[in-house]
Short mmCIF file of C-alpha atoms (C1' of nucleotides) in Angstrom, two decimals:
data_model
loop_
_atom_site.label_atom_id
_atom_site.label_comp_id
_atom_site.label_asym_id
_atom_site.label_seq_id
_atom_site.Cartn_x
_atom_site.Cartn_y
_atom_site.Cartn_z
CA MET A 1 29.18 4.32 9.86
CA ILE A 2 27.05 3.40 6.91
CA ASP A 3 25.00 0.31 7.39
CA LEU A 4 22.37 -1.53 5.44
CA ALA A 5 21.23 -4.09 7.97
CA TRP A 6 17.67 -5.31 7.83
CA PRO A 7 15.45 -7.04 10.36
CA PRO A 8 16.49 -10.62 11.15
CA THR A 9 13.03 -12.01 10.42
CA ILE A 10 13.52 -11.47 6.75
CA ARG A 11 17.22 -12.11 6.49
CA GLY A 12 18.47 -14.09 3.57
CA VAL A 13 18.60 -13.86 -0.16
CA PRO A 14 16.00 -11.57 -1.64
CA LEU A 15 14.05 -13.96 -3.80
CA SER A 16 13.32 -16.82 -1.48
CA GLY A 17 13.77 -15.45 1.97
CA THR A 18 16.17 -18.25 2.83
CA GLY A 19 19.83 -18.90 2.29
CA PRO A 20 23.08 -17.40 3.53
CA VAL A 21 22.71 -14.49 5.88
CA ARG A 22 24.42 -11.28 4.77
CA PRO A 23 23.44 -8.71 7.31
CA LEU A 24 26.11 -6.07 6.91
CA LEU A 25 28.38 -4.47 4.39
CA THR A 26 32.00 -5.49 4.19
CA ALA A 27 34.65 -3.02 5.31
CA ALA A 28 35.61 -2.38 1.70
CA GLN A 29 32.06 -1.66 0.63
CA ARG A 30 31.53 0.66 3.54
CA ARG A 31 34.71 2.51 2.65
CA ARG A 32 33.61 2.96 -0.91
CA LEU A 33 30.20 4.25 0.10
CA GLU A 34 31.59 6.55 2.75
CA ALA A 35 34.02 8.01 0.24
CA VAL A 36 31.13 9.51 -1.70
CA ALA A 37 28.71 10.05 1.18
CA THR A 38 28.15 13.12 3.28
CA ARG A 39 27.15 12.44 6.87
CA TYR A 40 25.25 15.03 8.88
CA LYS A 41 22.64 15.47 11.58
CA VAL A 42 19.14 16.80 11.04
CA LYS A 43 17.15 18.50 13.78
CA PRO A 44 13.63 17.30 14.59
CA ARG A 45 10.93 18.78 12.32
CA SER A 46 13.31 19.89 9.62
CA ILE A 47 12.72 18.94 6.02
CA ILE A 48 15.35 16.75 4.37
CA TYR A 49 13.98 17.22 0.85
CA ARG A 50 10.69 18.23 -0.73
CA ASP A 51 8.61 16.44 -3.32
CA GLY A 52 9.22 17.65 -6.84
CA GLU A 53 12.83 18.63 -6.23
CA PRO A 54 15.44 17.11 -8.55
CA ALA A 55 16.52 13.84 -6.98
CA GLU A 56 20.26 14.24 -6.86
CA HIS A 57 20.90 12.20 -3.75
CA VAL A 58 19.93 8.97 -2.10
CA PHE A 59 19.82 8.85 1.68
CA ILE A 60 20.55 6.21 4.27
CA ASN A 61 19.13 6.68 7.73
CA GLY A 62 21.99 6.44 10.18
CA GLY A 63 19.78 6.76 13.27
CA GLY A 64 16.47 8.36 14.19
CA VAL A 65 13.05 8.41 12.58
CA VAL A 66 12.14 10.02 9.26
CA ILE A 67 8.63 10.48 7.90
CA SER A 68 7.94 10.41 4.17
CA TYR A 69 4.74 12.14 3.05
CA LYS A 70 3.05 14.22 0.43
CA ASP A 71 0.53 17.00 0.88
CA MET A 72 -2.38 16.55 -1.49
CA ALA A 73 -4.36 19.20 -3.30
CA ASN A 74 -7.36 18.79 -0.99
CA GLY A 75 -5.27 19.65 2.05
CA LYS A 76 -4.90 16.10 3.31
CA ARG A 77 -1.52 14.58 3.97
CA ARG A 78 -0.77 11.12 2.67
CA VAL A 79 2.01 9.49 4.68
CA ALA A 80 3.98 7.02 2.57
CA GLY A 81 5.91 5.59 5.47
CA PHE A 82 8.51 5.95 8.17
CA ARG A 83 12.23 5.31 7.72
CA PHE A 84 14.22 3.86 10.56
CA TYR A 85 17.84 2.97 11.14
CA ALA A 86 19.58 1.59 8.04
CA ASP A 87 16.58 2.35 5.85
CA LEU A 88 17.13 3.77 2.41
CA PHE A 89 15.13 6.75 1.15
CA GLY A 90 15.09 9.26 -1.64
CA LEU A 91 13.99 7.04 -4.51
CA ALA A 92 12.62 9.14 -7.30
CA GLU A 93 10.42 8.99 -10.34
CA ASN A 94 11.39 10.85 -13.48
CA GLY A 95 14.38 12.32 -11.72
CA ARG A 96 12.36 14.00 -8.98
CA TYR A 97 11.48 13.08 -5.44
CA VAL A 98 7.90 11.91 -5.13
CA ASN A 99 7.56 12.59 -1.41
CA THR A 100 8.73 15.09 1.14
CA THR A 101 10.80 13.72 4.01
CA ARG A 102 11.03 15.28 7.42
CA ALA A 103 12.98 14.32 10.51
CA VAL A 104 10.66 13.21 13.30
CA THR A 105 13.40 12.80 15.89
CA GLU A 106 16.95 13.99 15.52
CA VAL A 107 18.30 12.04 12.60
CA THR A 108 21.72 11.17 11.25
CA VAL A 109 21.67 10.84 7.49
CA HIS A 110 24.18 9.68 4.91
CA ARG A 111 23.66 11.58 1.71
CA ILE A 112 25.00 9.91 -1.44
CA PRO A 113 24.92 11.40 -4.95
CA VAL A 114 22.93 9.03 -7.17
CA GLU A 115 25.51 9.29 -9.92
CA ALA A 116 28.25 8.09 -7.64
CA LEU A 117 26.05 5.37 -6.16
CA THR A 118 24.94 3.86 -9.44
CA SER A 119 28.50 3.89 -10.67
CA ILE A 120 29.61 2.03 -7.56
CA LEU A 121 26.75 -0.44 -7.82
CA ARG A 122 27.68 -1.41 -11.34
CA GLN A 123 31.17 -2.25 -10.28
CA ASP A 124 30.26 -4.15 -7.16
CA ALA A 125 27.79 -7.00 -7.61
CA GLU A 126 27.87 -7.82 -3.91
CA LEU A 127 26.95 -4.32 -2.87
CA GLU A 128 24.27 -4.27 -5.54
CA PHE A 129 22.97 -7.44 -3.98
CA GLN A 130 22.56 -5.57 -0.70
CA PHE A 131 20.47 -2.97 -2.45
CA LEU A 132 18.40 -5.68 -4.08
CA CYS A 133 17.76 -7.11 -0.62
CA LYS A 134 16.78 -3.69 0.58
CA MET A 135 14.29 -3.27 -2.24
CA VAL A 136 12.73 -6.64 -1.56
CA HIS A 137 12.45 -5.65 2.07
CA GLU A 138 10.77 -2.40 1.11
CA LEU A 139 8.44 -4.33 -1.14
CA ARG A 140 7.36 -6.55 1.72
CA GLN A 141 6.84 -3.52 3.92
CA MET A 142 4.56 -2.02 1.29
CA GLN A 143 2.61 -5.26 1.02
CA ARG A 144 2.21 -5.22 4.75
CA LYS A 145 0.94 -1.68 4.61
CA SER A 146 -1.54 -2.72 1.93
CA ILE A 147 -2.92 -5.39 4.21
CA MET A 148 -3.02 -2.96 7.10
CA VAL A 149 -4.90 -0.24 5.26
CA ALA A 150 -7.25 -2.83 3.78
CA ARG A 151 -8.76 -3.52 7.20
CA ARG A 152 -12.07 -1.90 7.82
CA ASP A 153 -11.77 -1.20 11.54
CA ALA A 154 -9.62 1.65 12.75
CA ALA A 155 -8.55 -0.22 15.88
CA GLY A 156 -7.35 -3.14 13.78
CA ARG A 157 -5.24 -0.88 11.60
CA LEU A 158 -3.76 0.83 14.63
CA VAL A 159 -2.89 -2.47 16.23
CA MET A 160 -1.13 -3.66 13.08
CA PHE A 161 0.75 -0.39 12.94
CA LEU A 162 1.90 -0.76 16.53
CA ASP A 163 2.98 -4.31 15.82
CA MET A 164 5.01 -3.02 12.88
CA LEU A 165 6.77 -0.56 15.17
CA TRP A 166 7.42 -3.22 17.73
CA HIS A 167 10.92 -4.15 16.70
CA PRO A 168 11.72 -7.79 17.38
CA ASP A 169 14.83 -6.88 19.36
CA ASP A 170 12.82 -4.87 21.86
CA ARG A 171 10.02 -7.39 22.07
CA ASP A 172 11.36 -9.13 25.13
CA ALA A 173 13.70 -6.54 26.55
CA SER A 174 11.17 -3.75 26.67
CA ARG A 175 8.44 -6.08 27.93
CA GLY A 176 5.63 -4.79 25.83
CA VAL A 177 6.57 -1.14 25.50
CA ILE A 178 6.42 0.35 22.02
CA GLU A 179 7.97 3.72 21.31
CA LEU A 180 5.86 6.12 19.27
CA PRO A 181 8.11 8.92 18.06
CA MET A 182 5.56 10.27 15.58
CA SER A 183 2.39 12.26 16.23
CA ARG A 184 -1.16 10.91 16.02
CA SER A 185 -1.70 12.94 12.89
CA ASP A 186 1.27 11.24 11.30
CA ILE A 187 -0.15 7.86 12.24
CA ALA A 188 -3.54 8.87 10.91
CA GLY A 189 -2.00 9.95 7.62
CA PHE A 190 -0.16 6.66 7.34
CA LEU A 191 -3.17 4.51 8.15
CA ASN A 192 -5.44 6.57 5.97
CA LEU A 193 -7.65 7.55 8.86
CA THR A 194 -8.51 10.86 10.45
CA LEU A 195 -6.89 12.12 13.60
CA GLU A 196 -10.23 11.73 15.33
CA SER A 197 -10.54 8.09 14.36
CA ILE A 198 -7.08 7.39 15.77
CA SER A 199 -8.08 9.07 18.98
CA ARG A 200 -11.26 7.02 19.24
CA ALA A 201 -9.37 3.83 18.43
CA THR A 202 -6.82 4.46 21.17
CA ARG A 203 -9.63 5.04 23.63
CA GLN A 204 -11.37 1.88 22.52
CA LEU A 205 -8.20 -0.17 22.99
CA SER A 206 -7.56 1.44 26.36
CA ASP A 207 -11.09 0.71 27.54
CA ALA A 208 -10.69 -2.88 26.42
CA LYS A 209 -7.59 -3.09 28.65
CA LEU A 210 -5.55 -4.24 25.68
CA LEU A 211 -3.10 -1.38 25.59
CA SER A 212 -2.24 1.60 27.71
CA PHE A 213 -1.33 4.73 25.80
CA GLY A 214 1.18 7.28 26.94
CA ARG A 215 2.14 10.44 25.14
CA ARG A 216 4.91 8.91 23.07
CA ARG A 217 4.75 5.27 24.00
CA VAL A 218 2.36 2.38 24.30
CA ARG A 219 2.36 -0.55 26.67
CA VAL A 220 0.90 -3.88 25.63
CA LEU A 221 -1.25 -5.13 28.51
CA ASP A 222 -2.70 -8.29 27.01
CA ARG A 223 -0.17 -9.73 24.62
CA ALA A 224 -2.30 -12.73 23.61
CA ARG A 225 -5.31 -10.66 22.60
CA PHE A 226 -2.98 -8.13 20.99
CA GLU A 227 -1.36 -10.73 18.76
CA GLN A 228 -4.76 -12.15 17.97
CA MET A 229 -6.05 -8.78 16.92
CA VAL A 230 -2.99 -8.18 14.75
CA THR A 231 -3.57 -11.31 12.72
CA GLY A 232 -7.31 -11.70 13.12
CA GLY A 233 -8.61 -9.51 10.38
CA MET B 1 12.01 -15.86 -25.06
CA ILE B 2 12.65 -14.56 -21.58
CA ASP B 3 12.25 -10.85 -21.21
CA LEU B 4 12.37 -8.38 -18.39
CA ALA B 5 11.19 -5.24 -20.09
CA TRP B 6 9.30 -2.68 -18.08
CA PRO B 7 7.05 0.22 -19.03
CA PRO B 8 8.83 3.09 -20.78
CA THR B 9 7.51 5.67 -18.34
CA ILE B 10 9.80 4.37 -15.66
CA ARG B 11 12.72 3.33 -17.75
CA GLY B 12 16.15 4.10 -16.50
CA VAL B 13 18.28 3.35 -13.54
CA PRO B 14 16.35 2.22 -10.49
CA LEU B 15 17.33 4.86 -8.00
CA SER B 16 16.72 8.06 -9.85
CA GLY B 17 14.44 7.17 -12.70
CA THR B 18 16.79 8.80 -15.18
CA GLY B 19 19.90 7.71 -16.98
CA PRO B 20 20.76 5.22 -19.69
CA VAL B 21 17.87 3.10 -20.90
CA ARG B 22 18.35 -0.65 -20.55
CA PRO B 23 15.07 -2.15 -21.60
CA LEU B 24 16.03 -5.71 -22.47
CA LEU B 25 18.39 -8.46 -21.57
CA THR B 26 21.45 -9.10 -23.65
CA ALA B 27 21.59 -12.25 -25.73
CA ALA B 28 24.09 -13.78 -23.33
CA GLN B 29 21.95 -13.06 -20.28
CA ARG B 30 18.90 -14.49 -21.96
CA ARG B 31 20.84 -17.63 -22.83
CA ARG B 32 21.98 -18.09 -19.30
CA LEU B 33 18.46 -17.64 -17.91
CA GLU B 34 16.91 -19.91 -20.49
CA ALA B 35 19.43 -22.59 -19.70
CA VAL B 36 17.94 -23.02 -16.24
CA ALA B 37 14.34 -22.05 -17.06
CA THR B 38 11.41 -24.24 -17.96
CA ARG B 39 8.90 -22.69 -20.34
CA TYR B 40 5.30 -23.92 -20.44
CA LYS B 41 1.75 -22.82 -21.00
CA VAL B 42 -0.93 -22.62 -18.33
CA LYS B 43 -4.63 -22.89 -19.09
CA PRO B 44 -7.04 -20.23 -17.83
CA ARG B 45 -8.18 -20.74 -14.22
CA SER B 46 -5.43 -23.16 -13.34
CA ILE B 47 -3.34 -22.60 -10.26
CA ILE B 48 0.37 -21.97 -10.78
CA TYR B 49 1.28 -22.36 -7.13
CA ARG B 50 -0.49 -22.10 -3.80
CA ASP B 51 0.34 -20.03 -0.77
CA GLY B 52 2.31 -21.89 1.84
CA GLU B 53 4.04 -24.18 -0.61
CA PRO B 54 7.86 -24.25 -0.49
CA ALA B 55 9.07 -21.56 -2.87
CA GLU B 56 11.44 -23.44 -5.09
CA HIS B 57 10.92 -21.42 -8.25
CA VAL B 58 10.64 -17.87 -9.46
CA PHE B 59 8.38 -17.16 -12.42
CA ILE B 60 8.48 -14.74 -15.30
CA ASN B 61 5.27 -14.04 -17.15
CA GLY B 62 5.91 -14.67 -20.83
CA GLY B 63 2.44 -13.57 -21.92
CA GLY B 64 -1.07 -13.48 -20.50
CA VAL B 65 -2.51 -12.33 -17.19
CA VAL B 66 -1.90 -13.87 -13.78
CA ILE B 67 -3.72 -13.03 -10.57
CA SER B 68 -1.99 -13.22 -7.21
CA TYR B 69 -4.27 -13.59 -4.19
CA LYS B 70 -4.79 -15.13 -0.81
CA ASP B 71 -7.98 -16.49 0.70
CA MET B 72 -8.41 -15.24 4.22
CA ALA B 73 -9.83 -17.05 7.23
CA ASN B 74 -13.08 -15.08 7.08
CA GLY B 75 -13.79 -16.28 3.55
CA LYS B 76 -12.78 -13.07 1.84
CA ARG B 77 -10.18 -13.02 -0.91
CA ARG B 78 -7.44 -10.45 -0.81
CA VAL B 79 -6.00 -9.84 -4.28
CA ALA B 80 -2.36 -8.78 -4.09
CA GLY B 81 -2.11 -7.87 -7.74
CA PHE B 82 -2.05 -8.88 -11.37
CA ARG B 83 1.08 -9.93 -13.28
CA PHE B 84 1.40 -9.04 -16.92
CA TYR B 85 3.96 -9.69 -19.63
CA ALA B 86 7.54 -9.64 -18.39
CA ASP B 87 6.43 -9.38 -14.78
CA LEU B 88 8.23 -11.39 -12.14
CA PHE B 89 6.33 -13.39 -9.55
CA GLY B 90 6.88 -16.04 -6.94
CA LEU B 91 8.74 -14.03 -4.33
CA ALA B 92 8.53 -15.74 -1.01
CA GLU B 93 8.87 -15.15 2.68
CA ASN B 94 10.59 -17.71 4.87
CA GLY B 95 10.99 -20.01 1.93
CA ARG B 96 7.29 -20.26 1.18
CA TYR B 97 4.99 -18.52 -1.26
CA VAL B 98 2.83 -15.92 0.43
CA ASN B 99 0.10 -15.84 -2.22
CA THR B 100 -1.62 -18.21 -4.58
CA THR B 101 -1.29 -17.40 -8.27
CA ARG B 102 -3.78 -18.42 -10.91
CA ALA B 103 -3.84 -17.91 -14.66
CA VAL B 104 -6.63 -15.52 -15.66
CA THR B 105 -6.08 -15.93 -19.39
CA GLU B 106 -3.89 -18.53 -21.00
CA VAL B 107 -0.42 -17.78 -19.75
CA THR B 108 3.10 -18.63 -20.81
CA VAL B 109 5.42 -18.86 -17.84
CA HIS B 110 9.15 -19.26 -17.42
CA ARG B 111 9.89 -21.22 -14.29
CA ILE B 112 13.35 -20.74 -12.81
CA PRO B 113 14.74 -22.54 -9.75
CA VAL B 114 15.66 -19.95 -7.15
CA GLU B 115 18.94 -21.65 -6.42
CA ALA B 116 20.01 -21.38 -10.04
CA LEU B 117 18.79 -17.82 -10.32
CA THR B 118 20.57 -16.49 -7.27
CA SER B 119 23.74 -18.19 -8.37
CA ILE B 120 23.48 -16.54 -11.79
CA LEU B 121 22.70 -13.17 -10.25
CA ARG B 122 25.81 -13.20 -8.14
CA GLN B 123 27.96 -13.78 -11.15
CA ASP B 124 26.31 -11.23 -13.41
CA ALA B 125 26.07 -7.71 -12.03
CA GLU B 126 24.31 -6.46 -15.14
CA LEU B 127 21.57 -9.05 -14.90
CA GLU B 128 21.28 -8.37 -11.22
CA PHE B 129 20.80 -4.76 -12.15
CA GLN B 130 17.79 -5.76 -14.25
CA PHE B 131 16.29 -7.46 -11.26
CA LEU B 132 16.97 -4.42 -9.14
CA CYS B 133 15.07 -2.36 -11.71
CA LYS B 134 12.24 -4.84 -11.61
CA MET B 135 12.02 -4.60 -7.85
CA VAL B 136 11.93 -0.83 -7.95
CA HIS B 137 9.19 -1.07 -10.53
CA GLU B 138 7.23 -3.42 -8.30
CA LEU B 139 7.76 -1.06 -5.41
CA ARG B 140 6.25 1.80 -7.38
CA GLN B 141 3.32 -0.37 -8.39
CA MET B 142 2.68 -1.15 -4.75
CA GLN B 143 2.86 2.52 -3.85
CA ARG B 144 0.36 3.22 -6.59
CA LYS B 145 -1.94 0.56 -5.18
CA SER B 146 -1.61 2.13 -1.76
CA ILE B 147 -2.78 5.44 -3.15
CA MET B 148 -5.58 3.73 -5.03
CA VAL B 149 -6.96 1.84 -2.06
CA ALA B 150 -6.58 4.93 0.09
CA ARG B 151 -9.34 6.69 -1.83
CA ARG B 152 -12.68 6.74 -0.15
CA ASP B 153 -14.94 6.55 -3.17
CA ALA B 154 -15.39 3.27 -4.99
CA ALA B 155 -15.69 4.97 -8.38
CA GLY B 156 -12.39 6.75 -7.82
CA ARG B 157 -10.62 3.51 -7.00
CA LEU B 158 -12.10 1.81 -10.04
CA VAL B 159 -11.03 4.65 -12.31
CA MET B 160 -7.48 4.48 -10.99
CA PHE B 161 -7.48 0.74 -11.53
CA LEU B 162 -8.62 1.13 -15.11
CA ASP B 163 -5.95 3.73 -15.68
CA MET B 164 -3.39 1.28 -14.35
CA LEU B 165 -4.56 -1.32 -16.86
CA TRP B 166 -4.48 1.20 -19.65
CA HIS B 167 -1.05 0.39 -21.01
CA PRO B 168 0.65 3.43 -22.54
CA ASP B 169 1.26 1.59 -25.82
CA ASP B 170 -2.45 1.03 -26.34
CA ARG B 171 -3.43 4.48 -25.20
CA ASP B 172 -3.58 5.97 -28.67
CA ALA B 173 -3.86 2.88 -30.82
CA SER B 174 -6.89 1.46 -29.04
CA ARG B 175 -8.58 4.84 -28.85
CA GLY B 176 -9.76 4.57 -25.30
CA VAL B 177 -10.47 0.86 -25.07
CA ILE B 178 -9.21 -0.92 -21.99
CA GLU B 179 -9.17 -4.72 -21.86
CA LEU B 180 -10.46 -6.27 -18.65
CA PRO B 181 -9.38 -9.92 -18.59
CA MET B 182 -10.29 -10.41 -14.94
CA SER B 183 -13.71 -10.73 -13.32
CA ARG B 184 -15.47 -8.07 -11.27
CA SER B 185 -14.87 -10.14 -8.17
CA ASP B 186 -11.15 -10.12 -8.89
CA ILE B 187 -11.24 -6.36 -9.29
CA ALA B 188 -13.24 -6.03 -6.09
CA GLY B 189 -10.71 -8.15 -4.22
CA PHE B 190 -7.87 -6.03 -5.55
CA LEU B 191 -9.50 -2.71 -4.73
CA ASN B 192 -10.64 -3.92 -1.34
CA LEU B 193 -14.30 -3.43 -2.20
CA THR B 194 -17.24 -5.79 -2.50
CA LEU B 195 -18.51 -7.10 -5.80
CA GLU B 196 -21.65 -5.05 -5.30
CA SER B 197 -19.71 -1.84 -4.82
CA ILE B 198 -17.85 -2.46 -8.08
CA SER B 199 -21.13 -3.02 -9.84
CA ARG B 200 -22.61 0.18 -8.48
CA ALA B 201 -19.46 2.10 -9.36
CA THR B 202 -19.57 0.90 -12.96
CA ARG B 203 -23.21 1.96 -13.17
CA GLN B 204 -22.41 5.34 -11.71
CA LEU B 205 -19.63 5.88 -14.24
CA SER B 206 -21.84 4.71 -17.09
CA ASP B 207 -24.64 7.03 -16.06
CA ALA B 208 -22.18 9.89 -15.90
CA LYS B 209 -21.25 9.12 -19.52
CA LEU B 210 -17.63 8.81 -18.51
CA LEU B 211 -17.11 5.19 -19.48
CA SER B 212 -19.03 2.50 -21.27
CA PHE B 213 -18.63 -0.98 -19.83
CA GLY B 214 -18.64 -4.16 -21.85
CA ARG B 215 -18.28 -7.63 -20.50
CA ARG B 216 -14.52 -7.78 -20.71
CA ARG B 217 -13.62 -4.31 -21.89
CA VAL B 218 -14.20 -0.67 -21.14
CA ARG B 219 -14.32 2.32 -23.44
CA VAL B 220 -13.30 5.75 -22.22
CA LEU B 221 -15.93 8.20 -23.42
CA ASP B 222 -14.71 11.40 -21.82
CA ARG B 223 -10.94 11.27 -21.61
CA ALA B 224 -10.55 14.67 -20.00
CA ARG B 225 -12.91 13.96 -17.13
CA PHE B 226 -11.46 10.47 -16.85
CA GLU B 227 -7.92 11.75 -16.39
CA GLN B 228 -9.20 14.35 -13.98
CA MET B 229 -10.92 11.73 -11.90
CA VAL B 230 -7.79 9.55 -11.88
CA THR B 231 -5.66 12.29 -10.37
CA GLY B 232 -8.31 14.27 -8.54
CA GLY B 233 -8.55 12.43 -5.27
"C1'" DC C 1 -32.15 -24.91 -24.48
"C1'" DG C 2 -31.32 -25.69 -19.68
"C1'" DT C 3 -27.95 -25.13 -15.95
"C1'" DC C 4 -24.51 -22.70 -13.41
"C1'" DA C 5 -21.66 -18.82 -12.46
"C1'" DT C 6 -21.48 -14.00 -12.72
"C1'" DT C 7 -23.46 -9.59 -12.28
"C1'" DT C 8 -27.07 -6.33 -11.16
"C1'" DT C 9 -30.31 -4.13 -8.10
"C1'" DG C 10 -32.66 -3.06 -3.62
"C1'" DA C 11 -33.12 -1.90 1.38
"C1'" DG C 12 -31.12 -1.51 5.79
"C1'" DG C 13 -27.03 -1.58 9.10
"C1'" DT C 14 -22.53 0.13 10.54
"C1'" DA C 15 -18.41 2.03 10.26
"C1'" DT C 16 -15.60 6.24 9.50
"C1'" DT C 17 -15.74 11.06 8.12
"C1'" DT C 18 -17.03 15.82 8.91
"C1'" DC C 19 -17.80 19.82 11.42
"C1'" DA C 20 -17.38 22.12 15.70
"C1'" DA C 21 -15.66 23.02 20.17
"C1'" DC C 22 -12.97 22.03 24.08
"C1'" DG C 23 -8.80 20.64 26.66
"C1'" DA C 24 -3.87 19.52 27.07
"C1'" DA C 25 0.97 19.80 25.95
"C1'" DG C 26 5.18 21.95 24.34
"C1'" DG C 27 7.94 25.78 23.01
"C1'" DT C 28 9.15 30.72 23.20
"C1'" DG C 29 10.02 35.01 25.08
"C1'" DG C 30 9.78 38.21 28.66
"C1'" DC D 1 9.88 31.03 36.25
"C1'" DC D 2 5.64 32.22 34.40
"C1'" DA D 3 2.55 33.71 30.68
"C1'" DC D 4 1.33 33.26 26.15
"C1'" DC D 5 0.59 30.92 21.99
"C1'" DT D 6 0.63 27.36 18.77
"C1'" DT D 7 0.16 22.61 17.93
"C1'" DC D 8 -1.77 18.49 19.23
"C1'" DG D 9 -5.27 15.64 21.04
"C1'" DT D 10 -9.99 14.62 22.80
"C1'" DT D 11 -15.04 14.38 22.59
"C1'" DG D 12 -19.82 14.87 20.59
"C1'" DA D 13 -23.48 14.62 16.93
"C1'" DA D 14 -24.90 14.31 12.23
"C1'" DA D 15 -23.82 12.90 7.32
"C1'" DT D 16 -21.86 9.94 4.02
"C1'" DA D 17 -20.33 5.72 1.91
"C1'" DC D 18 -19.59 1.12 1.92
"C1'" DC D 19 -21.08 -3.39 3.63
"C1'" DT D 20 -24.39 -7.01 4.40
"C1'" DC D 21 -28.20 -9.82 3.22
"C1'" DA D 22 -31.50 -11.12 -0.25
"C1'" DA D 23 -33.28 -11.89 -4.79
"C1'" DA D 24 -33.64 -11.22 -9.62
"C1'" DA D 25 -31.41 -10.87 -14.20
"C1'" DT D 26 -27.87 -11.59 -17.32
"C1'" DG D 27 -24.39 -14.21 -19.68
"C1'" DA D 28 -21.50 -18.33 -20.58
"C1'" DC D 29 -21.31 -23.21 -21.68
"C1'" DG D 30 -22.38 -27.77 -22.72
#
DNA sequence: CGTCATTTTGAGGTATTTCAACGAAGGTGG
DNA sequence: CCACCTTCGTTGAAATACCTCAAAATGACG
């Protein structure tokens, strides 16, 4: 089922961040989208599309984690971001994808031809409004990333990243456990740090008894100091 | 006159970056916006709104340069960005402005109550589409900033910044002259560098005979190497 | 022409990056 | 089920680049 929900903390109309809550699509809108969408599963590690390819489709993440990145000329990999459930991806510039996207976990994607989508959007102001909300959400995410990468200390960046992954829903239920589906290299690429710096930062945070790192998950040991470190920078 | 034009390089529908060009608002849309908008001039250095204030209006830059920033607890100033002609600003989170905006030059602004705007948007899918385009444009700008700030060398960041300010229209007409309405401190804040680093970077680029810096303008001396330095990072 | 803000320049400190090597984990095939 | 191999992650030491602190010089403005 196609969904375009977004985190409750930023629910509301796109411009002000307040107003009527419109979390989901109506049945009619969903029908219309699903009529033109192809739904399929993607195995972990497989590429969904590559940068430079003609952007003929837009994708909606129907479950799982997707990484969006681009390999630079100097061999480094710049990670643009991660796409989670209900996230939109596949926006292009000059008709071509700017990034490569790869499934981190198993992913369910809805693939929609851009032609069909834009035609639907022009007919349905309400649905268009959902996309506007999505864009504003994306914009805020990017601003957050800007702030994150602006920090000088590796540990600070890592902590902000973990906080970003700490979905509000899980915050209480999981009692301080954050899932980390992506590799350290992926995190490093996203935070604009080296793999080594990430490793040293994790050690530093472990030694400080702030977090305890597992292979693919993190446990927050000292929530107060954690929160403080997230903001304090 | 209220306008929502955006640079020709990214004209087109928001999702793909191709398709019919819709650069301006129709007369009817402009009328409707102007009916609820207040137009006024702002003197250089004056604050348009402060962070934390209730976000009751959205602004459209009708001419001039606006800086959007936030003073942090540690005394540093984080510059979110600069708003130029036809740019939208005043987006909020939780009903409050996240940044402070100040006029760098004399600025003409259109102030629109969010309530009125959202109500208009819901009735006019075409106008809403313009806003969607704007948001996608903003998103790309943010991505560009991410790439800029991700570079390790101060000179590289500065060069990318200058390239960003080098509006395509002027590119040939001005024969390599880039206007710099903002101060070095503002640039430093935007690029996440210190004022001193900016100064040293300008010197380095001058010595390399790549650029020649004036008080409030820059001349590109070696366009080939300049372009190379913009991309090559 | 004097005052204030902005910008430049210098020297030293500190963080990440680099380069190199080791250790651990996961997947594949026999 | 184990061995092998590839990928991923850890650790160490030196280099690089920006930051910090301090002071002088330049430019704007009344």
